[in-house]
Tab-separated table of N, CA and C and ligand atoms in Angstrom:
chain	number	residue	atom	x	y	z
A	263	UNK	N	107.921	-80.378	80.628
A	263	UNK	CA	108.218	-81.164	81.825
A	263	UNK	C	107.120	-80.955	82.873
A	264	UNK	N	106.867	-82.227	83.177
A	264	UNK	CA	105.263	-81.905	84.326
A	264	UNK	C	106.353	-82.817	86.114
A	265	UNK	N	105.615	-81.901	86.957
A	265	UNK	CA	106.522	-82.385	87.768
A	265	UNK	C	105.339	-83.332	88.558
A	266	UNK	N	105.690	-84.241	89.229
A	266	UNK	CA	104.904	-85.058	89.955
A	266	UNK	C	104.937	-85.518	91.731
A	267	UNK	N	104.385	-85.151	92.462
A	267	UNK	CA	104.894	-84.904	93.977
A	267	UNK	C	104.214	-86.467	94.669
A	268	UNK	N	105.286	-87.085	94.951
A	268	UNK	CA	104.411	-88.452	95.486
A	268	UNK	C	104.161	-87.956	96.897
A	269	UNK	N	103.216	-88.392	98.046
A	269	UNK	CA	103.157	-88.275	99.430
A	269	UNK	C	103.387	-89.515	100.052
A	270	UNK	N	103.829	-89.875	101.806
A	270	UNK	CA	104.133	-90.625	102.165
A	270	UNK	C	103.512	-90.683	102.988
A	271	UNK	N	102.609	-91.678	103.512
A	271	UNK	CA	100.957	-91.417	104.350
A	271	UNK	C	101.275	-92.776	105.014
A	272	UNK	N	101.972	-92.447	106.621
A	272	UNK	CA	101.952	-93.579	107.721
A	272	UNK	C	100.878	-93.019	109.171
A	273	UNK	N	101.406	-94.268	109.757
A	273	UNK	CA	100.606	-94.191	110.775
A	273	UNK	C	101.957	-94.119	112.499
A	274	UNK	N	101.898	-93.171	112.843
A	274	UNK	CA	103.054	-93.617	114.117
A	274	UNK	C	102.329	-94.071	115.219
A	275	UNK	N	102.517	-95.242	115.474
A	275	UNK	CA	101.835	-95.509	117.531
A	275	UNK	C	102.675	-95.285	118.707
A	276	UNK	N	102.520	-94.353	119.155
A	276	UNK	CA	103.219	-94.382	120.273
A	276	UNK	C	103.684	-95.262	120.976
A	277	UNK	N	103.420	-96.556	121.259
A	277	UNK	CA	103.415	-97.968	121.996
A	277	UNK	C	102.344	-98.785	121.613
A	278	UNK	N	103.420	-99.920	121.542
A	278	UNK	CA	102.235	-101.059	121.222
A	278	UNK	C	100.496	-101.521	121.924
A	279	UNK	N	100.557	-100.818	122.735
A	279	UNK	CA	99.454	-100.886	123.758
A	279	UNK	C	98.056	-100.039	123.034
A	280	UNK	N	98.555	-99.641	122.067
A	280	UNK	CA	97.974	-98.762	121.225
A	280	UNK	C	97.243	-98.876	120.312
A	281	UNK	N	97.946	-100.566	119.791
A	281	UNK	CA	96.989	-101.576	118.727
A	281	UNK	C	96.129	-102.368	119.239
A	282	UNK	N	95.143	-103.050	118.197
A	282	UNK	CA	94.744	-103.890	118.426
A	282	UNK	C	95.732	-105.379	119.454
A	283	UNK	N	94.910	-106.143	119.572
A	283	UNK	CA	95.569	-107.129	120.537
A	283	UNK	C	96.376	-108.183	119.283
A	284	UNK	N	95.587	-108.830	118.541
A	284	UNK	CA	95.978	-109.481	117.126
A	284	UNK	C	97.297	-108.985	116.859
A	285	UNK	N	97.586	-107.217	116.914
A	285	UNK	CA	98.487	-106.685	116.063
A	285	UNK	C	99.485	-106.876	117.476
A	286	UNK	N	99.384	-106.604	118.352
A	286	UNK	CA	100.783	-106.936	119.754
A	286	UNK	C	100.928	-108.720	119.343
A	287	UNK	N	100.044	-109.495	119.522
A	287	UNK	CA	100.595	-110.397	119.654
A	287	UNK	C	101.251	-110.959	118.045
A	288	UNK	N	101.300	-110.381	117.299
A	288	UNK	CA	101.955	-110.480	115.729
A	288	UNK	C	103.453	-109.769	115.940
A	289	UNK	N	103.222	-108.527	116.807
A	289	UNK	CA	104.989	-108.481	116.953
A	289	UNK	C	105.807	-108.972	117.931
A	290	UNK	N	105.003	-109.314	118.892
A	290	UNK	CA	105.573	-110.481	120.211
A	290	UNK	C	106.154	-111.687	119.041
A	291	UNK	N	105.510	-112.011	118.363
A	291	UNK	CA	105.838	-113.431	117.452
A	291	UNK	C	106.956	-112.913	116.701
A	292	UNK	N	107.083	-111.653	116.103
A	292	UNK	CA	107.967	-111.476	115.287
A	292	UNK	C	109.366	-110.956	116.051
A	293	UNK	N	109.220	-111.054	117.746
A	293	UNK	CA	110.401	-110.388	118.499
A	293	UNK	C	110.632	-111.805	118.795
A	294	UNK	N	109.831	-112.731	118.956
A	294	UNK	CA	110.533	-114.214	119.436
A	294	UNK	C	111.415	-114.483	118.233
A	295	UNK	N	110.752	-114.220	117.149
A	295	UNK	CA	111.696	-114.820	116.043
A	295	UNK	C	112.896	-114.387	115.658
A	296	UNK	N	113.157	-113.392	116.460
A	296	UNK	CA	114.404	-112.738	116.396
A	296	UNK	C	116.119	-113.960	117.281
A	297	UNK	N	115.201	-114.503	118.304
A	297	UNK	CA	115.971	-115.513	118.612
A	297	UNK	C	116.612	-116.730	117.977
A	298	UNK	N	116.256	-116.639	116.937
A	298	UNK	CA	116.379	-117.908	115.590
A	298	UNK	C	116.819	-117.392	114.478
A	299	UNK	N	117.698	-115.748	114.718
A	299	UNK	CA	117.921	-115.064	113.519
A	299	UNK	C	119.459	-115.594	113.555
A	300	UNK	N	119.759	-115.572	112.362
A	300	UNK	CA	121.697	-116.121	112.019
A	300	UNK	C	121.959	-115.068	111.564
A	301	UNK	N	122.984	-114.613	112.106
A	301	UNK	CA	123.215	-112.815	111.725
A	301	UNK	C	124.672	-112.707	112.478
A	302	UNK	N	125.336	-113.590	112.398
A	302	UNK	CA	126.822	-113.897	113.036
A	302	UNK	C	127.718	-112.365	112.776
A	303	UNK	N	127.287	-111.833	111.701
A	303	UNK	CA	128.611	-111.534	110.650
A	303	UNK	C	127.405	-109.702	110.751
A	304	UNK	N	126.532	-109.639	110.610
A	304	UNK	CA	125.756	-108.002	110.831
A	304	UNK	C	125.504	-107.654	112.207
A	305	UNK	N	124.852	-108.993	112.963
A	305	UNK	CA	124.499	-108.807	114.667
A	305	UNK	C	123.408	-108.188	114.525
A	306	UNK	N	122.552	-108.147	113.506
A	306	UNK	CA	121.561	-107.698	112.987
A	306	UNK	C	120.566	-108.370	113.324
A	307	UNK	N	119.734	-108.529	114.041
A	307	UNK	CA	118.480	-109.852	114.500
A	307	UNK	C	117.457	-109.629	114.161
A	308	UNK	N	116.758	-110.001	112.901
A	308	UNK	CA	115.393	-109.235	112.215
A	308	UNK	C	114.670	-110.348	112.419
A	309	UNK	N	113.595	-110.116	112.791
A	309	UNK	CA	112.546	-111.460	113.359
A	309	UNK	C	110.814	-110.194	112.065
A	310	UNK	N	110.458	-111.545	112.085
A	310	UNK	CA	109.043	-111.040	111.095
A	310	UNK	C	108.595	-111.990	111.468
A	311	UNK	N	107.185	-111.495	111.553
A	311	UNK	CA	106.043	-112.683	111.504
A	311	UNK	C	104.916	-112.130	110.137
A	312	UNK	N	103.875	-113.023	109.678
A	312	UNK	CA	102.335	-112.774	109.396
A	312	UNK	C	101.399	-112.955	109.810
A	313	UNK	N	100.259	-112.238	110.423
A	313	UNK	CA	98.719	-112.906	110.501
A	313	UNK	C	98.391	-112.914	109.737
A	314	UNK	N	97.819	-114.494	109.491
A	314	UNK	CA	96.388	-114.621	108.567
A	314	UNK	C	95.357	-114.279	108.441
A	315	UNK	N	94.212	-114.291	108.059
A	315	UNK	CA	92.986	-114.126	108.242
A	315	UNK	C	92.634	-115.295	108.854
A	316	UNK	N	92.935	-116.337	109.102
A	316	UNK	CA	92.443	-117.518	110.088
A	316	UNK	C	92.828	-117.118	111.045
A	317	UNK	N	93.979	-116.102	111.131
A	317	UNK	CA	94.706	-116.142	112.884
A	317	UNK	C	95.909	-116.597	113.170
A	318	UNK	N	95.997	-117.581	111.819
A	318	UNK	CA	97.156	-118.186	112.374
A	318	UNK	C	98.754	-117.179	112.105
A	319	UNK	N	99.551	-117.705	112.627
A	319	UNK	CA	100.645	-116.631	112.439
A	319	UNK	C	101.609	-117.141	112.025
A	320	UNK	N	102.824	-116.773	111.033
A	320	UNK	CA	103.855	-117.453	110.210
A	320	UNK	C	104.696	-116.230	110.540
A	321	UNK	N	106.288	-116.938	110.728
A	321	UNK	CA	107.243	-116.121	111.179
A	321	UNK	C	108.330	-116.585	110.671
A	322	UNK	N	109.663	-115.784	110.765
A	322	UNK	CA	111.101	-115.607	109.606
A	322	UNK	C	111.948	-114.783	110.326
A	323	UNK	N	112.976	-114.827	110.344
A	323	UNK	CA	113.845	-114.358	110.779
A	323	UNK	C	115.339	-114.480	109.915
A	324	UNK	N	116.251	-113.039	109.538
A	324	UNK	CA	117.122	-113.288	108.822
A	324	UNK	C	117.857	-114.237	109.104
A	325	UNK	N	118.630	-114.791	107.909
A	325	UNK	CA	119.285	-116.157	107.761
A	325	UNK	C	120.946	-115.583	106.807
A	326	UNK	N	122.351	-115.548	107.627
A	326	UNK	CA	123.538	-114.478	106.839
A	326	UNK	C	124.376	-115.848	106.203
A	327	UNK	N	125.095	-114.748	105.496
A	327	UNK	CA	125.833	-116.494	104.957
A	327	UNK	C	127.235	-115.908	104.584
A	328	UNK	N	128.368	-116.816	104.951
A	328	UNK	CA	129.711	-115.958	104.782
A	328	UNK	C	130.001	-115.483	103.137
A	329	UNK	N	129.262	-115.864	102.679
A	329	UNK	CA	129.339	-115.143	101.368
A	329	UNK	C	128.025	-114.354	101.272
A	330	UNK	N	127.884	-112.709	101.394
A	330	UNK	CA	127.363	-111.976	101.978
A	330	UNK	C	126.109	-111.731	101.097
A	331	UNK	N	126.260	-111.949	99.542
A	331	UNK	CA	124.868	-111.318	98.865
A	331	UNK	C	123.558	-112.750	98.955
A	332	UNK	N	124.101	-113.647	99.799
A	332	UNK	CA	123.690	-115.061	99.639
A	332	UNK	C	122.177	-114.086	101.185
A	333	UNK	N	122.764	-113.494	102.130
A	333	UNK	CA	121.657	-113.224	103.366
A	333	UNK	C	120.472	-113.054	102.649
A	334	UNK	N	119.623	-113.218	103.458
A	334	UNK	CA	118.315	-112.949	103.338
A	334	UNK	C	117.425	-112.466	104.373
A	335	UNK	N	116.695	-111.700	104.386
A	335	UNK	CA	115.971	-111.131	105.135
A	335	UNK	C	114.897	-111.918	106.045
A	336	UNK	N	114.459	-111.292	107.176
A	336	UNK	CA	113.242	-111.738	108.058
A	336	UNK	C	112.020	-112.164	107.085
A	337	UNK	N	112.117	-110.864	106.626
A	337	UNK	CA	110.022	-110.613	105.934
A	337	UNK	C	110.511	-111.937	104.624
A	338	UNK	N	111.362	-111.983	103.628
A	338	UNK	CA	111.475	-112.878	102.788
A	338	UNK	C	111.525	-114.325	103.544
A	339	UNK	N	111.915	-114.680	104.622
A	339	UNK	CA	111.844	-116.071	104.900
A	339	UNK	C	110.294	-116.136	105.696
A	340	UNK	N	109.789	-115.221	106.179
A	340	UNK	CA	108.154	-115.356	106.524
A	340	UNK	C	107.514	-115.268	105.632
A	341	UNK	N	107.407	-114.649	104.359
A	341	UNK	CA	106.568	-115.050	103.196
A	341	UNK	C	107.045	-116.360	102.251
A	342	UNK	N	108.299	-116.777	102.018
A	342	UNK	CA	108.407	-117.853	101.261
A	342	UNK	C	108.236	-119.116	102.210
A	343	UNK	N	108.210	-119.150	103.765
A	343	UNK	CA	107.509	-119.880	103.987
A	343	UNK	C	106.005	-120.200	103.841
A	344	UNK	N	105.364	-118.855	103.690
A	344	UNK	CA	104.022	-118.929	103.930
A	344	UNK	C	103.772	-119.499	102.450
A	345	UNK	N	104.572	-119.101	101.208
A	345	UNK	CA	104.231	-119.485	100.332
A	345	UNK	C	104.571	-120.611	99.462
A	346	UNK	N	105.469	-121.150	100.578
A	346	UNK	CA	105.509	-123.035	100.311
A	346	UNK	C	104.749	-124.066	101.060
A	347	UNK	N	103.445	-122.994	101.667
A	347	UNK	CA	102.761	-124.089	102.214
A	347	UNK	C	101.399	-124.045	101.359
A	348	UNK	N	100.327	-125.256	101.695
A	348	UNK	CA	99.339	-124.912	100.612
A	348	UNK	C	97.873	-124.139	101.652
A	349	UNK	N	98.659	-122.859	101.871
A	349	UNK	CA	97.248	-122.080	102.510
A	349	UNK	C	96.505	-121.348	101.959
A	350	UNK	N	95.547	-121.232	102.158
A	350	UNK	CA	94.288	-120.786	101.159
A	350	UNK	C	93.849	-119.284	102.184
A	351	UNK	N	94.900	-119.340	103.465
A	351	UNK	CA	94.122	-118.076	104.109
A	351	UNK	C	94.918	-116.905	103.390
A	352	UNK	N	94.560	-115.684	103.797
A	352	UNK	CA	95.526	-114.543	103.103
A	352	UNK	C	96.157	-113.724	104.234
A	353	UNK	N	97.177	-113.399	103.636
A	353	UNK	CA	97.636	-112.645	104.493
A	353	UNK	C	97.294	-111.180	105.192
A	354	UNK	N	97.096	-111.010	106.346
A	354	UNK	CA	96.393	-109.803	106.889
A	354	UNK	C	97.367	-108.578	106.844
A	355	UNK	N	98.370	-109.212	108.166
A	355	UNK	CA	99.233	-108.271	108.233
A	355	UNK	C	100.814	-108.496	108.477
A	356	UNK	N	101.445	-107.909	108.298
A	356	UNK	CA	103.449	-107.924	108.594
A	356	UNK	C	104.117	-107.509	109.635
A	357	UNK	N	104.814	-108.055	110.618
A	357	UNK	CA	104.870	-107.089	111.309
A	357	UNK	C	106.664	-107.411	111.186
A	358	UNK	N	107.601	-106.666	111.383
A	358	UNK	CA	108.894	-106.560	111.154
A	358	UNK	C	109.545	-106.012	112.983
A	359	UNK	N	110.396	-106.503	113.438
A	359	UNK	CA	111.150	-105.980	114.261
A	359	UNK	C	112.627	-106.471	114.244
A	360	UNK	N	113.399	-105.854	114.986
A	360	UNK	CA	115.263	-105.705	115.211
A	360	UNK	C	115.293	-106.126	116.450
A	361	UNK	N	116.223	-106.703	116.624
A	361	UNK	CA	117.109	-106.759	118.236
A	361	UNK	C	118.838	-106.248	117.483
A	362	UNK	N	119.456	-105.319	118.326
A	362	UNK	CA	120.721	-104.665	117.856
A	362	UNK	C	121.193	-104.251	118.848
A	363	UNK	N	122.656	-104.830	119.293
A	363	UNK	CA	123.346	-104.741	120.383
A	363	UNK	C	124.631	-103.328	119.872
A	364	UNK	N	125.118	-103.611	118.776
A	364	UNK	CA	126.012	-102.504	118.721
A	364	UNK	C	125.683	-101.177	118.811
A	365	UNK	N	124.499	-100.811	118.615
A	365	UNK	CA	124.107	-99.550	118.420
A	365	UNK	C	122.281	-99.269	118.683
A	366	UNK	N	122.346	-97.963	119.686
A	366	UNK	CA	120.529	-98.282	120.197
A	366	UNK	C	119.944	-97.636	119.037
A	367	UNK	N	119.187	-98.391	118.539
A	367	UNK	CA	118.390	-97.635	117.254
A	367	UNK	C	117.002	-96.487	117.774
A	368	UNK	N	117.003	-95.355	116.802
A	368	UNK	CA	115.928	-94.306	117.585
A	368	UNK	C	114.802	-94.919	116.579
A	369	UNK	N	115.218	-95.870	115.519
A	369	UNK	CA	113.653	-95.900	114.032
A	369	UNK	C	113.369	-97.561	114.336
A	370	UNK	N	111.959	-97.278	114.162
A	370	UNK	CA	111.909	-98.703	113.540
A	370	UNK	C	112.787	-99.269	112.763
A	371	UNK	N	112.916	-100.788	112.618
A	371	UNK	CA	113.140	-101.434	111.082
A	371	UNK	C	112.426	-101.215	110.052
A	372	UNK	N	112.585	-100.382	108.776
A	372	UNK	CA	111.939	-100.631	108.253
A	372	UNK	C	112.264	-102.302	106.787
A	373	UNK	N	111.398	-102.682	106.194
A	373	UNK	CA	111.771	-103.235	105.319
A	373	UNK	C	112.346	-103.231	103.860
A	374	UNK	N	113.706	-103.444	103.722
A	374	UNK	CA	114.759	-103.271	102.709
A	374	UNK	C	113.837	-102.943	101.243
A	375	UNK	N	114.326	-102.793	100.191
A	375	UNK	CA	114.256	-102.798	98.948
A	375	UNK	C	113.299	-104.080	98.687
A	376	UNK	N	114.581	-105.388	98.362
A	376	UNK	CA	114.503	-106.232	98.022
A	376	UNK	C	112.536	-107.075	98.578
A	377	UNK	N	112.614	-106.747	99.905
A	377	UNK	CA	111.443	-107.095	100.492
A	377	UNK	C	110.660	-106.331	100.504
A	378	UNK	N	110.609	-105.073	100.159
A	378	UNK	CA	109.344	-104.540	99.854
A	378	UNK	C	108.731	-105.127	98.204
A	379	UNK	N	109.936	-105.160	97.614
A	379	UNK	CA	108.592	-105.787	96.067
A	379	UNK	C	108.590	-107.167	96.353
A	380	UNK	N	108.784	-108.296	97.647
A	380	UNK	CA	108.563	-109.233	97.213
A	380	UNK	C	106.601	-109.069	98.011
A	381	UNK	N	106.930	-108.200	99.037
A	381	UNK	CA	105.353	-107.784	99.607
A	381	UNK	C	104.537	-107.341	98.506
A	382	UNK	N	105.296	-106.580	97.888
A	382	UNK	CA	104.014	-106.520	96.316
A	382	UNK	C	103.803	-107.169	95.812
A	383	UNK	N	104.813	-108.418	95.714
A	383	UNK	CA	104.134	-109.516	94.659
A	383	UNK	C	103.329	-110.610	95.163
A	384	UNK	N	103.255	-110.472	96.818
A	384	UNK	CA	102.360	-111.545	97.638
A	384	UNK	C	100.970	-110.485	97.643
A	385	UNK	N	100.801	-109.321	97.631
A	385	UNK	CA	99.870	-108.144	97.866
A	385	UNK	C	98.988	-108.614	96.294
A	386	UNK	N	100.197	-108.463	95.404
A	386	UNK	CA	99.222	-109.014	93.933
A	386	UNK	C	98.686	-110.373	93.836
A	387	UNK	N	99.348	-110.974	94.607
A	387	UNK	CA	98.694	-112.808	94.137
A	387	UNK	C	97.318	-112.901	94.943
A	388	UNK	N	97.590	-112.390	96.132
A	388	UNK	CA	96.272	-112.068	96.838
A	388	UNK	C	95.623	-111.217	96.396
A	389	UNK	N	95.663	-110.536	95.746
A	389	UNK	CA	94.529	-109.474	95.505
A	389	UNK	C	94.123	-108.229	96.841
A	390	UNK	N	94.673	-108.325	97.174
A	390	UNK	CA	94.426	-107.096	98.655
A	390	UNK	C	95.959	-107.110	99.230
A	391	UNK	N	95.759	-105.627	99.955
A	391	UNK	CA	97.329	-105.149	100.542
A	391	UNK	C	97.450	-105.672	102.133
A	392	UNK	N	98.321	-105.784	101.988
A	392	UNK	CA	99.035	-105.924	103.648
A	392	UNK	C	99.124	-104.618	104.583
A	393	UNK	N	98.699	-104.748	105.612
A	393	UNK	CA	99.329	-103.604	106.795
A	393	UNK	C	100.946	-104.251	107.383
A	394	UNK	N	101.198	-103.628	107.348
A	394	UNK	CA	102.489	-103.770	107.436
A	394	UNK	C	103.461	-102.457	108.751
A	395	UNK	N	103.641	-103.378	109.989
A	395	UNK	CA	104.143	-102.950	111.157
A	395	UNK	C	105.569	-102.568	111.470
A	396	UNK	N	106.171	-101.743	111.110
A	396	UNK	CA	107.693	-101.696	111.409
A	396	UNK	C	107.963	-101.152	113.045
A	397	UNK	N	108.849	-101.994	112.875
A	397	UNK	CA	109.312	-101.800	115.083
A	397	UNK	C	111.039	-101.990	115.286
A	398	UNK	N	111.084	-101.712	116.286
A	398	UNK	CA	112.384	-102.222	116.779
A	398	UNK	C	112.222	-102.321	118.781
A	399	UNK	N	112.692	-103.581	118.875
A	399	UNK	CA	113.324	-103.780	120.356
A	399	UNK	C	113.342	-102.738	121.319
A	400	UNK	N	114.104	-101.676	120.972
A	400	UNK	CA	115.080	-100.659	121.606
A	400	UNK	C	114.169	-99.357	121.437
A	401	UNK	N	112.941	-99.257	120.392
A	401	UNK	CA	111.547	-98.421	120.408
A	401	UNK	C	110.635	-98.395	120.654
A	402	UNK	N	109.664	-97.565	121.579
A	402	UNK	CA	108.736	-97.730	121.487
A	402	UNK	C	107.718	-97.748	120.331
A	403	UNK	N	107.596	-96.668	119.703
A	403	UNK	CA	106.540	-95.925	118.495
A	403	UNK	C	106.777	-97.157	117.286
A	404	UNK	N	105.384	-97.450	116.688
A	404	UNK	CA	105.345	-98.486	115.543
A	404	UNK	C	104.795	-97.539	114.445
A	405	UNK	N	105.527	-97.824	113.485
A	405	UNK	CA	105.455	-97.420	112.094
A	405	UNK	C	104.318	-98.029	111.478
A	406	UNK	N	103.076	-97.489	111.196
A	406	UNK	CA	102.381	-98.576	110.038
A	406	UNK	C	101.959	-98.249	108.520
A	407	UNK	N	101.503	-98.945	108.275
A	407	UNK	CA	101.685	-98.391	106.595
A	407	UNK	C	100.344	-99.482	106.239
A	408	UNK	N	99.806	-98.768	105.487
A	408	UNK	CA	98.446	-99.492	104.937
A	408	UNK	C	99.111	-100.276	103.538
A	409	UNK	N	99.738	-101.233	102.917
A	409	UNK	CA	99.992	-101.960	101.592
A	409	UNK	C	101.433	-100.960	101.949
A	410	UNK	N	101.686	-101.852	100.702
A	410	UNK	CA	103.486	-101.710	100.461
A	410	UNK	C	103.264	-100.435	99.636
A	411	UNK	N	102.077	-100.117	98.718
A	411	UNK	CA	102.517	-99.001	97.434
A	411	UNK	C	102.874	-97.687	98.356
A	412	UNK	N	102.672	-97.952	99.788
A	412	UNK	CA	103.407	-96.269	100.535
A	412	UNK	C	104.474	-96.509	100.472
A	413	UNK	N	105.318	-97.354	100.510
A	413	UNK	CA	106.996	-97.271	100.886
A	413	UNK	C	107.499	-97.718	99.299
A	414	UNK	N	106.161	-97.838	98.556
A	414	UNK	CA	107.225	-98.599	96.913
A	414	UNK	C	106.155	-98.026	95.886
A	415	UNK	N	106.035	-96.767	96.397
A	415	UNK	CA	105.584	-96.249	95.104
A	415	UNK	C	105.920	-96.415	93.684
A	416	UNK	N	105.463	-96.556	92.868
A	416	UNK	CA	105.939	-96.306	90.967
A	416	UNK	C	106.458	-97.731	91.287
A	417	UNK	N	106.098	-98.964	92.083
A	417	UNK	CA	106.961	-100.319	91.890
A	417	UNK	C	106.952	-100.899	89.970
A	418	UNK	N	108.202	-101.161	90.014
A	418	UNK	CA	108.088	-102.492	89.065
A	418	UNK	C	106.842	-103.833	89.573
A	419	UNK	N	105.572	-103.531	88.469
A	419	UNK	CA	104.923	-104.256	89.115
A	419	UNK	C	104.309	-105.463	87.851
A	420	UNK	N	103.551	-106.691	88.425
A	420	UNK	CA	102.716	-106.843	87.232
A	420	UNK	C	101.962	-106.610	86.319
A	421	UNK	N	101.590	-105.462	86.586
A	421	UNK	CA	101.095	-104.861	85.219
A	421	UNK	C	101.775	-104.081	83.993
A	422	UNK	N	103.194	-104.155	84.369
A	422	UNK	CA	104.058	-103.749	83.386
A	422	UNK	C	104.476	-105.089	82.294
A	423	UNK	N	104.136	-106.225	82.918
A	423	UNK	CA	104.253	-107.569	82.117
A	423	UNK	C	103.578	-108.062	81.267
A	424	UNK	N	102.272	-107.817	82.119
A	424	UNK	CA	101.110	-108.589	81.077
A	424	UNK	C	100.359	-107.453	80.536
B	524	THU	N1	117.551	-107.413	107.223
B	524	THU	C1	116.319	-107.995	107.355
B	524	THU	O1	116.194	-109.156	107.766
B	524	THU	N2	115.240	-107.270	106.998
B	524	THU	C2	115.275	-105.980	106.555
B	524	THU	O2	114.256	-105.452	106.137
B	524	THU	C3	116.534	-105.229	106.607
B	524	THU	C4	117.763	-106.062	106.733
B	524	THU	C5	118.729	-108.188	107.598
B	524	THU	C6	119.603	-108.611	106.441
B	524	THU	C7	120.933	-108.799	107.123
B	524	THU	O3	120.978	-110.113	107.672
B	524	THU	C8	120.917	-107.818	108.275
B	524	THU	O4	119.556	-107.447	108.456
B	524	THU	C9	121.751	-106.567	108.064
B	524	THU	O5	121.439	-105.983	106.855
């Protein structure tokens, strides 16, 4: 038996004032989008945006549904938009934030299961990783993470297919 020690290598910012300008105004976009979140039934308000490499910025916000395994996440409706359009730019970076009234959160959001391998599988079609911003409303300090393989190590990935 060989044992194997993975490490978990982020970045904490004390306040957004801390990033680049690109990267504030990517989670300003992803806190507006929190206003357009349907979350009747969690009260959960997850707003996501993307920068491109053009600049331009694409945003998502969860979408709940009274039949509960039907919800879907922020980061999944900002990438399957991005990836029903025909853009040729790539994606730079993610940025994820919460608005949450029942309870003051001390962590960022980070991004679920489900949406971290769909970031691997937009990370593989592009060929390069995402930075990827976790925040919340109610925090200052931003979580960052260079590509998804920090938070999804050993993923089920494409190269187990082909
Ligand atoms: N949610 C997101 O939108 N993104 C995440 O990464 C975590 C969870 C949503 C799903 C559901 O609408 C609500 O938050 C509570 O789980």
């Amino acid at each position: 038996m060989k044992s194997k020690k993975l490490t978990f290598k982020h970045k904490v910012y004390k306040h957004n004032k801390a990033l680049p300008v690109e990267i504030q105004k990517l989670i300003k976009q992803a806190s507006k989008q929190t206003k357009f979140s349907y979350a009747p039934y969690s009260k959960f308000y997850v707003g996501a945006a993307l920068l491109l490499e053009n600049g331009k910025l694409i945003g998502g916000c969860n979408q709940e549904n009274v039949s509960y395994p039907l919800c879907i996440c922020a980061e999944r409706v900002a990438l399957y938009t991005y990836g029903a359009k025909t853009i040729k730019s790539k994606i730079k970076a993610l940025a994820v934030t919460v608005r949450y009234d029942l309870k003051v959160l001390k962590e960022p959001c980070m991004p679920c299961g489900a949406c971290r391998q769909v970031i691997q599988e937009y990370e593989n079609r592009q060929g390069q990783p995402i930075d990827i911003y976790a925040t919340a409303e109610s925090v200052d300090e931003i979580i960052y993470f260079k590509g998804i393989e920090t938070i999804l190590p050993t993923a089920f990935s494409q190269s187990t297919l082909l």
